[in-house]
Tab-separated table of C-alpha atoms in Angstrom:
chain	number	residue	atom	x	y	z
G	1227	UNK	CA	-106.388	-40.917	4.154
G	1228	UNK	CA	-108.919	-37.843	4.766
G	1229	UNK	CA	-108.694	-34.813	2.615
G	1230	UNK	CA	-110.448	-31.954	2.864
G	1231	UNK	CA	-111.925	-30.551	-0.641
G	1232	UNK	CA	-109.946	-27.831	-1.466
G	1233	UNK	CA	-113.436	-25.418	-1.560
G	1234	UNK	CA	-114.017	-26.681	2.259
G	1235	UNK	CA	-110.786	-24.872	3.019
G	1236	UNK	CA	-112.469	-21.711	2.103
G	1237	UNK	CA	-115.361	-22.005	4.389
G	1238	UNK	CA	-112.801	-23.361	7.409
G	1239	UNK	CA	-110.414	-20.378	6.668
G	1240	UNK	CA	-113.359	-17.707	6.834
G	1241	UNK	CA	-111.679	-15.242	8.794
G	1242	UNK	CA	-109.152	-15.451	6.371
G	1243	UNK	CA	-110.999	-14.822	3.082
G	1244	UNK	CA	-113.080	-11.988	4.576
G	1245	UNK	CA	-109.902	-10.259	5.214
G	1246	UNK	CA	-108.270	-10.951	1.312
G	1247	UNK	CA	-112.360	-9.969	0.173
G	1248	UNK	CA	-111.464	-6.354	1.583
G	1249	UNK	CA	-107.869	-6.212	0.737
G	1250	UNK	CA	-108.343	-7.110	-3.166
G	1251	UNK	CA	-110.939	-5.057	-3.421
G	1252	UNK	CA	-108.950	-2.161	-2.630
G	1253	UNK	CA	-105.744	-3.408	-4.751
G	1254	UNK	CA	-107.765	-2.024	-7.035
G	1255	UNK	CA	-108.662	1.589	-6.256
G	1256	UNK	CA	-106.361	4.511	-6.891
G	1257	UNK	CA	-103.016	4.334	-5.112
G	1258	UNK	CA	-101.174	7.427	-3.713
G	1259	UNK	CA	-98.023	7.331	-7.153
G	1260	UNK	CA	-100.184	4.692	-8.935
G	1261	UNK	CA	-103.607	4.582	-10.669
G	1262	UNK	CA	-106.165	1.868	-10.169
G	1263	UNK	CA	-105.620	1.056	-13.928
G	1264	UNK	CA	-101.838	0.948	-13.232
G	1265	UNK	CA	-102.007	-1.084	-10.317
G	1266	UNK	CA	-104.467	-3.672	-12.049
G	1267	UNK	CA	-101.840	-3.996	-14.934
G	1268	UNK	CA	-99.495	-4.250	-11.850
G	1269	UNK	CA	-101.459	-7.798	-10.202
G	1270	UNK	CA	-101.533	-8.725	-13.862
G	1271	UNK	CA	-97.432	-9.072	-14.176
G	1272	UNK	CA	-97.352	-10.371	-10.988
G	1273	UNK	CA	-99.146	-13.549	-12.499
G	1274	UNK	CA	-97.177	-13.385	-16.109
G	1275	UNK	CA	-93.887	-13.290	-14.042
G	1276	UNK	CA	-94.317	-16.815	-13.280
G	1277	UNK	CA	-94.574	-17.567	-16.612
G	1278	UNK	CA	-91.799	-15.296	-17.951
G	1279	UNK	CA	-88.862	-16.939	-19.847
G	1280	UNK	CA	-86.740	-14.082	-18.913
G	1281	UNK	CA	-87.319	-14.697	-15.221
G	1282	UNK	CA	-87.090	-18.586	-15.883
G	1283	UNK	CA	-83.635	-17.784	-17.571
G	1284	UNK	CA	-82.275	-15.366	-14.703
G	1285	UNK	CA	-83.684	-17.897	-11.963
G	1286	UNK	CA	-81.003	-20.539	-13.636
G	1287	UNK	CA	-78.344	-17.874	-14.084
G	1288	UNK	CA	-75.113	-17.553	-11.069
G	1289	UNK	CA	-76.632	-13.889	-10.984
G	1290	UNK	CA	-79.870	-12.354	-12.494
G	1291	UNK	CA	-77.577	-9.608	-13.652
G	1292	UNK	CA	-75.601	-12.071	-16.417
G	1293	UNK	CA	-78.807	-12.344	-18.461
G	1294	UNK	CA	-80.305	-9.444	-20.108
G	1295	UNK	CA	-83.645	-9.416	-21.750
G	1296	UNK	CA	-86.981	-8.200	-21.975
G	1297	UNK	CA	-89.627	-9.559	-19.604
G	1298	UNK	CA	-92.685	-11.409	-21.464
G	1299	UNK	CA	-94.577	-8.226	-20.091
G	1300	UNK	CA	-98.891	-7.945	-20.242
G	1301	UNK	CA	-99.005	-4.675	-19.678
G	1302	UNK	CA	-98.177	-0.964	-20.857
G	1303	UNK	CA	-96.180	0.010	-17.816
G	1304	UNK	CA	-92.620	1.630	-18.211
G	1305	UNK	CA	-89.941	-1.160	-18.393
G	1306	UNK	CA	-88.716	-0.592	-14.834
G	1307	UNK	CA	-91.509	-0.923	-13.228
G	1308	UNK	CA	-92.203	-4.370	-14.800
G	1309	UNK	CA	-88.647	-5.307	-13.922
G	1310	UNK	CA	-89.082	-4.245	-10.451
G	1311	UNK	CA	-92.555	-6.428	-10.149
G	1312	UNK	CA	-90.984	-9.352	-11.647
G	1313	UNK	CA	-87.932	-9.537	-10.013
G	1314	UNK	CA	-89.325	-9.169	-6.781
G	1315	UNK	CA	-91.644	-12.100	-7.389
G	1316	UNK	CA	-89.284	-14.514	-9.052
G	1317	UNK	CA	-86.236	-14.002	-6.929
G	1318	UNK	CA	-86.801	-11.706	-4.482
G	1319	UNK	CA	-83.217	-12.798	-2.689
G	1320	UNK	CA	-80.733	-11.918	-4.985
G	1321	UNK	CA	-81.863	-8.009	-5.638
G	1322	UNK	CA	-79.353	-5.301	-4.729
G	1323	UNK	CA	-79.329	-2.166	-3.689
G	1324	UNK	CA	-77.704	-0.693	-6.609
G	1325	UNK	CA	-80.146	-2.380	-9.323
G	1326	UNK	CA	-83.068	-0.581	-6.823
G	1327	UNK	CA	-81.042	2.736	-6.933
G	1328	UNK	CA	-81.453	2.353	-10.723
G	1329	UNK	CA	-85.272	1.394	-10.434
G	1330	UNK	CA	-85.743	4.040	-7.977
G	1331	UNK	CA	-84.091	6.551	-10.224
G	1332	UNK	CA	-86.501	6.128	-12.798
G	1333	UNK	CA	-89.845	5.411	-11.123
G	1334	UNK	CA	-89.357	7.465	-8.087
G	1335	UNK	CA	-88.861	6.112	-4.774
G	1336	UNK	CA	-92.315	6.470	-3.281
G	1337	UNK	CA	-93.828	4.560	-6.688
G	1338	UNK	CA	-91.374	1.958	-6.210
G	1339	UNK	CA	-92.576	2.002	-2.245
G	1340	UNK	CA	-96.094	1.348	-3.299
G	1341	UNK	CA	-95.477	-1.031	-6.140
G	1342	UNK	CA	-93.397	-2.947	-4.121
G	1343	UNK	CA	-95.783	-3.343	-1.384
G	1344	UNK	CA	-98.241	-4.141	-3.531
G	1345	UNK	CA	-96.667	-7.019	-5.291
G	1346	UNK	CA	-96.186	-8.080	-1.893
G	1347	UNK	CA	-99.575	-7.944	-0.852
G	1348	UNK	CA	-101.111	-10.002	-3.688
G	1349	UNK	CA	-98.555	-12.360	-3.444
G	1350	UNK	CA	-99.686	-13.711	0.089
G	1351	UNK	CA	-103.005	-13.488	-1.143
G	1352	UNK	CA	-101.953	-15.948	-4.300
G	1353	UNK	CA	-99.669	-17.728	-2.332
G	1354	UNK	CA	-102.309	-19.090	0.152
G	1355	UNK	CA	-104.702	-19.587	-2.661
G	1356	UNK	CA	-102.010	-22.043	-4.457
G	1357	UNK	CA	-101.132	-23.616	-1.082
G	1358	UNK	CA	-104.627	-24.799	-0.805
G	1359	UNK	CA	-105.107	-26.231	-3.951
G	1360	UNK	CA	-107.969	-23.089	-4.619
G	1361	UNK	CA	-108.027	-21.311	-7.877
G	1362	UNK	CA	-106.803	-17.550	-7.728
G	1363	UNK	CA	-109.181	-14.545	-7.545
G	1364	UNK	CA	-109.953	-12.785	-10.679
G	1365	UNK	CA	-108.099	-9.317	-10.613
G	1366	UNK	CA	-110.445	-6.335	-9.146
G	1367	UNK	CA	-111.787	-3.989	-11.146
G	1368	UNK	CA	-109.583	-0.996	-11.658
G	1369	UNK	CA	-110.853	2.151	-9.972
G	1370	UNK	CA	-111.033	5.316	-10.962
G	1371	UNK	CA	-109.328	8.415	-9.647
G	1372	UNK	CA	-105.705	10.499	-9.258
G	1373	UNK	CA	-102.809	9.673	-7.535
G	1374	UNK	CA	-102.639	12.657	-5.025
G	1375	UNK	CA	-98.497	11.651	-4.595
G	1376	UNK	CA	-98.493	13.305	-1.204
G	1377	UNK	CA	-95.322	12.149	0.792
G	1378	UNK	CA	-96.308	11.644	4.141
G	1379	UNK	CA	-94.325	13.257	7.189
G	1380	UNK	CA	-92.186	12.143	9.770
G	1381	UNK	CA	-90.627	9.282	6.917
G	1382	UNK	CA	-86.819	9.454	6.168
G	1383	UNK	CA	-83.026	7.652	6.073
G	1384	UNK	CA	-83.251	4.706	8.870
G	1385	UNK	CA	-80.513	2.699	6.926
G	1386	UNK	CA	-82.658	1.280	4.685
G	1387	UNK	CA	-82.807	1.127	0.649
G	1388	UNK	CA	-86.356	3.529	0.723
G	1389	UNK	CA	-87.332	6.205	3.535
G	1390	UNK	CA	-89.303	4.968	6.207
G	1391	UNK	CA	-91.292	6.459	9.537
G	1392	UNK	CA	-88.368	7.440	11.329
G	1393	UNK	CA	-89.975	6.540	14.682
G	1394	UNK	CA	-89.591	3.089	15.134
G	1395	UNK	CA	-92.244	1.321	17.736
G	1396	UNK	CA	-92.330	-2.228	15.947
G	1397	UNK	CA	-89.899	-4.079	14.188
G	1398	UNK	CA	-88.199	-2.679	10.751
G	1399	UNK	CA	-90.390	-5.212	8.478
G	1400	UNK	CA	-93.691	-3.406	10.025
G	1401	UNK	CA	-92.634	0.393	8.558
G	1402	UNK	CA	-90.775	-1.255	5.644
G	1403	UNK	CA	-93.805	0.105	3.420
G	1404	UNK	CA	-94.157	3.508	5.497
G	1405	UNK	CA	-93.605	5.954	2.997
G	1406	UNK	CA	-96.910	4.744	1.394
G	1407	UNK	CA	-99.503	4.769	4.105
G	1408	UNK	CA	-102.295	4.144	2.209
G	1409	UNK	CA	-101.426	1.129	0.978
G	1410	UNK	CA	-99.148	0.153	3.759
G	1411	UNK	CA	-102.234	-0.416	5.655
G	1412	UNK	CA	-103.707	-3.227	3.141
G	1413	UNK	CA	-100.010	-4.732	3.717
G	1414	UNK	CA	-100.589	-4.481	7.634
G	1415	UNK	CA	-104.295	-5.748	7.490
G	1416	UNK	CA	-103.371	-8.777	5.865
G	1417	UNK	CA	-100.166	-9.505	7.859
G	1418	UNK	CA	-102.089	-8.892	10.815
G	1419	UNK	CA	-104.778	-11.471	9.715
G	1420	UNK	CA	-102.487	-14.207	8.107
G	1421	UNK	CA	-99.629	-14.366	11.439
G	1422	UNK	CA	-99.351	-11.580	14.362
G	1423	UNK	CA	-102.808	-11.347	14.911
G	1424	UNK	CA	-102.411	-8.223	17.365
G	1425	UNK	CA	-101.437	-8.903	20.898
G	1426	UNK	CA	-101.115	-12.224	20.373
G	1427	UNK	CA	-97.548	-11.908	18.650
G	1428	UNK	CA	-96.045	-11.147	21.622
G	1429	UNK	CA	-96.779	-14.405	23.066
G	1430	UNK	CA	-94.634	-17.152	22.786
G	1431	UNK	CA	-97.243	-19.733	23.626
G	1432	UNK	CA	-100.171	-19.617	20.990
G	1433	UNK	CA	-103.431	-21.268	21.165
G	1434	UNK	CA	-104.036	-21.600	17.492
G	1435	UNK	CA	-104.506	-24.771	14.805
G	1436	UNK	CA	-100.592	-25.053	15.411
G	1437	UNK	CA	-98.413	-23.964	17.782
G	1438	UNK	CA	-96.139	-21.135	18.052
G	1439	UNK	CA	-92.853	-23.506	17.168
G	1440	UNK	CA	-95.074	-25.242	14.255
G	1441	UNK	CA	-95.627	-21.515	12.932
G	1442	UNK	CA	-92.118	-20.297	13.110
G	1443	UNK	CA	-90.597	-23.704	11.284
G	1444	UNK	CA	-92.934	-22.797	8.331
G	1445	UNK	CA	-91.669	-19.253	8.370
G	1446	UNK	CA	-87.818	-20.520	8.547
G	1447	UNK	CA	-88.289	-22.818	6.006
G	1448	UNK	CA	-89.923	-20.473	3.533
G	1449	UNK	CA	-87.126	-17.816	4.702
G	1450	UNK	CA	-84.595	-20.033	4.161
G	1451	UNK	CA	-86.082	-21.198	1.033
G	1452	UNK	CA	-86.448	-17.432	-0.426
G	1453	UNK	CA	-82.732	-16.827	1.176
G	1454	UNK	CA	-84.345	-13.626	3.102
G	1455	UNK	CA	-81.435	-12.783	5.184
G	1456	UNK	CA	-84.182	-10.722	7.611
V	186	UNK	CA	-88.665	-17.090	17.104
V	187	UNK	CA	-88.619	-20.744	16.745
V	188	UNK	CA	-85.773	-21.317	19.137
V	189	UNK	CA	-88.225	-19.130	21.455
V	190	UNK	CA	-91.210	-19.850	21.089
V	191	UNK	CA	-90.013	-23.850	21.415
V	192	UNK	CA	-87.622	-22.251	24.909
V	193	UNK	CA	-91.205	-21.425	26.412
V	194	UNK	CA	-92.658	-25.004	25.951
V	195	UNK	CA	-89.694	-26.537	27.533
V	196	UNK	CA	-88.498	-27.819	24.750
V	197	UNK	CA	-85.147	-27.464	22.230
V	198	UNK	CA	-85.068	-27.039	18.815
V	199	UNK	CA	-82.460	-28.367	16.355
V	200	UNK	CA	-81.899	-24.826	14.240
V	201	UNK	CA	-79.122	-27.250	12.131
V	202	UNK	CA	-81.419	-29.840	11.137
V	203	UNK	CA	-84.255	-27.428	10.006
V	204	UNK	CA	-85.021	-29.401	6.772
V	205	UNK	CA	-85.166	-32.755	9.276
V	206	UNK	CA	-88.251	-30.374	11.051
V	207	UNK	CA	-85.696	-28.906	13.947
V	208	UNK	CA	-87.425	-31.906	16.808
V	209	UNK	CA	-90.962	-29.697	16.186
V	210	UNK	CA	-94.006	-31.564	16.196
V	211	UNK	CA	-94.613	-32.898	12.664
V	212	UNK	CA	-91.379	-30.906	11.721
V	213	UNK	CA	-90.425	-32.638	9.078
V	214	UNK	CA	-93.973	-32.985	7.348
V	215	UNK	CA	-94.525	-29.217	8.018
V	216	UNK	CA	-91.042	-28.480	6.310
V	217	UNK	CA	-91.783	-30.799	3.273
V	218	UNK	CA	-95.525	-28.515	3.163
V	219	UNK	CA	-93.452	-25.717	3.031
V	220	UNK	CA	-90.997	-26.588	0.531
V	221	UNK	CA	-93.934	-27.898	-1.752
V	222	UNK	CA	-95.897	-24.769	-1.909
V	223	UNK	CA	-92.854	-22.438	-2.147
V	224	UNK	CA	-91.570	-24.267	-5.183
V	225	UNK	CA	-95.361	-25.475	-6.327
V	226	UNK	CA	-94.095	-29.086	-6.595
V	227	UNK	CA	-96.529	-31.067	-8.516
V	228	UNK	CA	-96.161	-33.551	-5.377
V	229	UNK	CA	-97.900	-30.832	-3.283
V	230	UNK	CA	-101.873	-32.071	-2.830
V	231	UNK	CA	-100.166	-35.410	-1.784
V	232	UNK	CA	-98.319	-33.393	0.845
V	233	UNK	CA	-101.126	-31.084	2.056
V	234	UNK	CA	-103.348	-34.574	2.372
V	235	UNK	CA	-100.140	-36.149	4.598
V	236	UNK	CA	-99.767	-32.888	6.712
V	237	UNK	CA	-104.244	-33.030	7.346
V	238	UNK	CA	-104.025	-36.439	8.532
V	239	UNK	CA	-101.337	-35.331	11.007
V	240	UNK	CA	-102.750	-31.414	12.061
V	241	UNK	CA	-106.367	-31.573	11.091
V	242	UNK	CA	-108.065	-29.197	8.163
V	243	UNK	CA	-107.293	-25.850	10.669
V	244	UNK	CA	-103.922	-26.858	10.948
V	245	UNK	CA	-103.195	-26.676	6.803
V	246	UNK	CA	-105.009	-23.556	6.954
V	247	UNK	CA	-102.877	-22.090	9.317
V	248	UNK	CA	-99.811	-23.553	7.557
V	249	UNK	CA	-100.922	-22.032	4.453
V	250	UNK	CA	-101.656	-18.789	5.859
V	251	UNK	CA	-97.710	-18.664	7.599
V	252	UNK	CA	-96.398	-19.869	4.332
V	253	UNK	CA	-98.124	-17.243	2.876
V	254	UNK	CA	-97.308	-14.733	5.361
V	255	UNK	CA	-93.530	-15.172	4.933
V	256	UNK	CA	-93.610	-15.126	0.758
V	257	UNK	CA	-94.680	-11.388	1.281
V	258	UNK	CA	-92.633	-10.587	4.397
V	259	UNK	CA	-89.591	-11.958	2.622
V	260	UNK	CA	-90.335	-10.059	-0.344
V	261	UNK	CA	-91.054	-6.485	1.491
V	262	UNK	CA	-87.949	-6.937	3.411
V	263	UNK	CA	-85.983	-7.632	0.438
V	264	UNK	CA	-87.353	-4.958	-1.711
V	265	UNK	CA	-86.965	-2.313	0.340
V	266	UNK	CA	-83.025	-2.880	2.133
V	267	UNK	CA	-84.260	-2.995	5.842
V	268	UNK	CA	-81.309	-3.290	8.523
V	269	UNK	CA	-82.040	-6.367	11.305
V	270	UNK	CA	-83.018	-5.074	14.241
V	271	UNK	CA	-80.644	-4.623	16.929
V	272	UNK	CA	-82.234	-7.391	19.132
V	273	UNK	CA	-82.824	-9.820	16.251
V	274	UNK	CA	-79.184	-9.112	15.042
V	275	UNK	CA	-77.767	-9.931	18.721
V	276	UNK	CA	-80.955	-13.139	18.899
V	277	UNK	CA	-79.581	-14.685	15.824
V	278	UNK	CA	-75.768	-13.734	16.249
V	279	UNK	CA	-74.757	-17.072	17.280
V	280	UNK	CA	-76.473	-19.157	14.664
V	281	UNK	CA	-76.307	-17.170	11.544
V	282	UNK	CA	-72.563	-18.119	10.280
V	283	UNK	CA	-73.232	-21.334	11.203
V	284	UNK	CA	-76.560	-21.654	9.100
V	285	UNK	CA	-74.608	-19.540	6.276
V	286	UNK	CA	-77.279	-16.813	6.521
V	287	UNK	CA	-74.508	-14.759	6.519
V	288	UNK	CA	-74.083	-15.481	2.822
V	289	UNK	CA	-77.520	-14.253	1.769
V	290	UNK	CA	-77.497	-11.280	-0.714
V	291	UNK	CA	-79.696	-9.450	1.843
V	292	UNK	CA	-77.019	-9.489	4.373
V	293	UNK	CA	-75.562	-6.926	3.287
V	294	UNK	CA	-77.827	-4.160	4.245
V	295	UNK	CA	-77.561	-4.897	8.174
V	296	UNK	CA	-74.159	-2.740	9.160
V	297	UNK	CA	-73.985	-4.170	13.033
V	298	UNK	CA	-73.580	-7.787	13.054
V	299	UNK	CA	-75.050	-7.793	16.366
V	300	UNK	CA	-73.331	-9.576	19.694
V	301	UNK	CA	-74.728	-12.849	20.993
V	302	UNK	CA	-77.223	-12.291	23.394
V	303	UNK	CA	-81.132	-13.644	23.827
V	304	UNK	CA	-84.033	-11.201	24.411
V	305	UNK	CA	-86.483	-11.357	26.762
V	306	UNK	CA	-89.661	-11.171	24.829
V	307	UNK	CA	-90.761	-10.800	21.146
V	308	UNK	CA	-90.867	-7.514	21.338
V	309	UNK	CA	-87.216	-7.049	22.881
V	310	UNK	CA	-86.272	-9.238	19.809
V	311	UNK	CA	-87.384	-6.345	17.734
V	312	UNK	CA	-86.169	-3.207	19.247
């Protein structure tokens, strides 16, 4: 049996790794509702989520809703916020639209935008890091600087739980971050790099390591397995 | 997609036996990859080693980057309430019941349950 060292992967995957280089980097800098301190402390409960008995407990639970709690929580951020990043990396399928109402309600819907997509970000970065057997980056360095918490224009109600660009050119998952450009475009970059590669997601027939069938099996199964109804 | 993208290589897929690897090339090896590093199984270097002999060091790389791909676009989708789109709702129509995708907590966001009918292209899929 031949097995590549899990290091080799790095070199093989280059494309790859230049592309999470720039993103993580930038994970760290100021955010548009969030500070680079805030959305270091963020990446950090990403990590402690998977080792949170609360989470553990909820995963177990008929609904996450029967078991209160507090989250074993490494940072100072308000209590929602920390809910909102652990939930959505423990058991992303089973949150509602009323327990986001609630979140929103007390974070603000463009901070829950942008910590949101940011969870999501680092979590394909992780996530490919694990699958590979390779040891997970070190958090950036947090950046300094304000939030300017401009709302961008042209975003509103498109029947979704959070505003989005209004004018819809690709599918809904591609604007799902909208209402945070800034960092919507680290979520793009890397989605971009990881599966639609440009043009080339248009094609059925895909000249690539595996084909187009062997790509969208993985992305059932892991649907399937996350129960992601989209 | 996968019923699709397997359509346009003259070939069917088995969306009801998607654990058994849905008649895809290495299917079933790809599947147990997936489960493995969704769950991190501690039976998942064993796995990854299987799946190289079979697709080659690119071809775990590219699994790991779609695995990878799909823990964040599940999570942004379910975060933030999106709808289906109209052409995935009316793509997917005929197999979702059956699959009991229907059932998924997410469902409930999409309003039109769509009417069975296949798209074109991927990007009449996602109008």
């Amino acid at each position: 049996m031949t097995l590549t060292e899990p290091e080799t992967y790095i070199e093989l995957g280059a494309p790859l790794t230049d592309a999470h280089d720039s993103v993580w980097q930038r994970l760290g800098q100021c955010g548009t509702w969030w500070t680079g301190e805030q959305r270091v402390a963020a990446m950090a409960e990403v990590r402690q989520a998977l080792r949170c008995a609360l989470c553990n407990e909820r995963l177990e639970a008929l609904s996450p809703m029967m078991v209160a709690g507090e989250h074993d929580s490494v940072s100072e951020l308000a209590p929602e916020a920390v809910d909102l990043i652990h939930r959505l990396t423990t058991d992303p399928g089973r949150l509602s639209k009323e327990w986001a109402l609630l979140v929103i309600e007390s974070i603000g819907e463009e901070a829950y935008v942008e910590l949101s997509t940011l969870v999501c970000v680092q979590y394909v970065v992780d996530s490919f890091a694990r699958s590979l057997g390779l040891p997970l980056r070190e958090l950036p360095e947090p950046q300094f600087g304000e939030p300017d918490k401009v709302r961008p224009e042209g975003v509103g109600d498109v029947g979704a739980w959070v505003s989005q660009t209004i004018e819809k050119s690709l599918a809904n998952v591609s604007r799902a971050g909208s209402l945070v450009p800034e960092t919507e475009a680290l979520w793009r970059e890397i989605v971009q790099a990881h599966y639609s590669r440009g043009p080339q997601f248009a094609e059925l027939v895909w000249d690539r390591a595996l084909s187009r069938p062997q790509v969208e099996l993985l992305a059932s199964t892991v649907s399937a397995l996350n129960e992601c109804f989209y | 997609m996968l019923r699709a993208s397997s359509e346009a290589l003259n070939s069917e897929v088995d969306l009801e036996q998607l654990e058994a690897g849905a008649d895809v090339a290495n299917g079933e090896l790809l599947v147990r990859y997936a489960e493995s590093a969704v769950r991190q199984d501690s039976d998942l270097g064993r796995v990854r080693a299987a799946l190289e002999e079979q697709v080659g060091p690119g071809g775990v790389i590219e699994a790991a980057a779609t695995i990878a791909a799909f823990e964040g676009l599940n999570r942004i989708a379910d975060a933030t309430g999106i709808q289906l789109d109209s052409g995935l709702a009316d793509e997917s129509a005929d197999f979702r019941a059956a699959l009991g995708l229907d059932a998924y907590a997410g469902a409930v966001s999409t309003q039109s349950t769509g009417i069975p009918a296949r798209a074109a292209g991927v990007m009449e899929i996602f109008r």
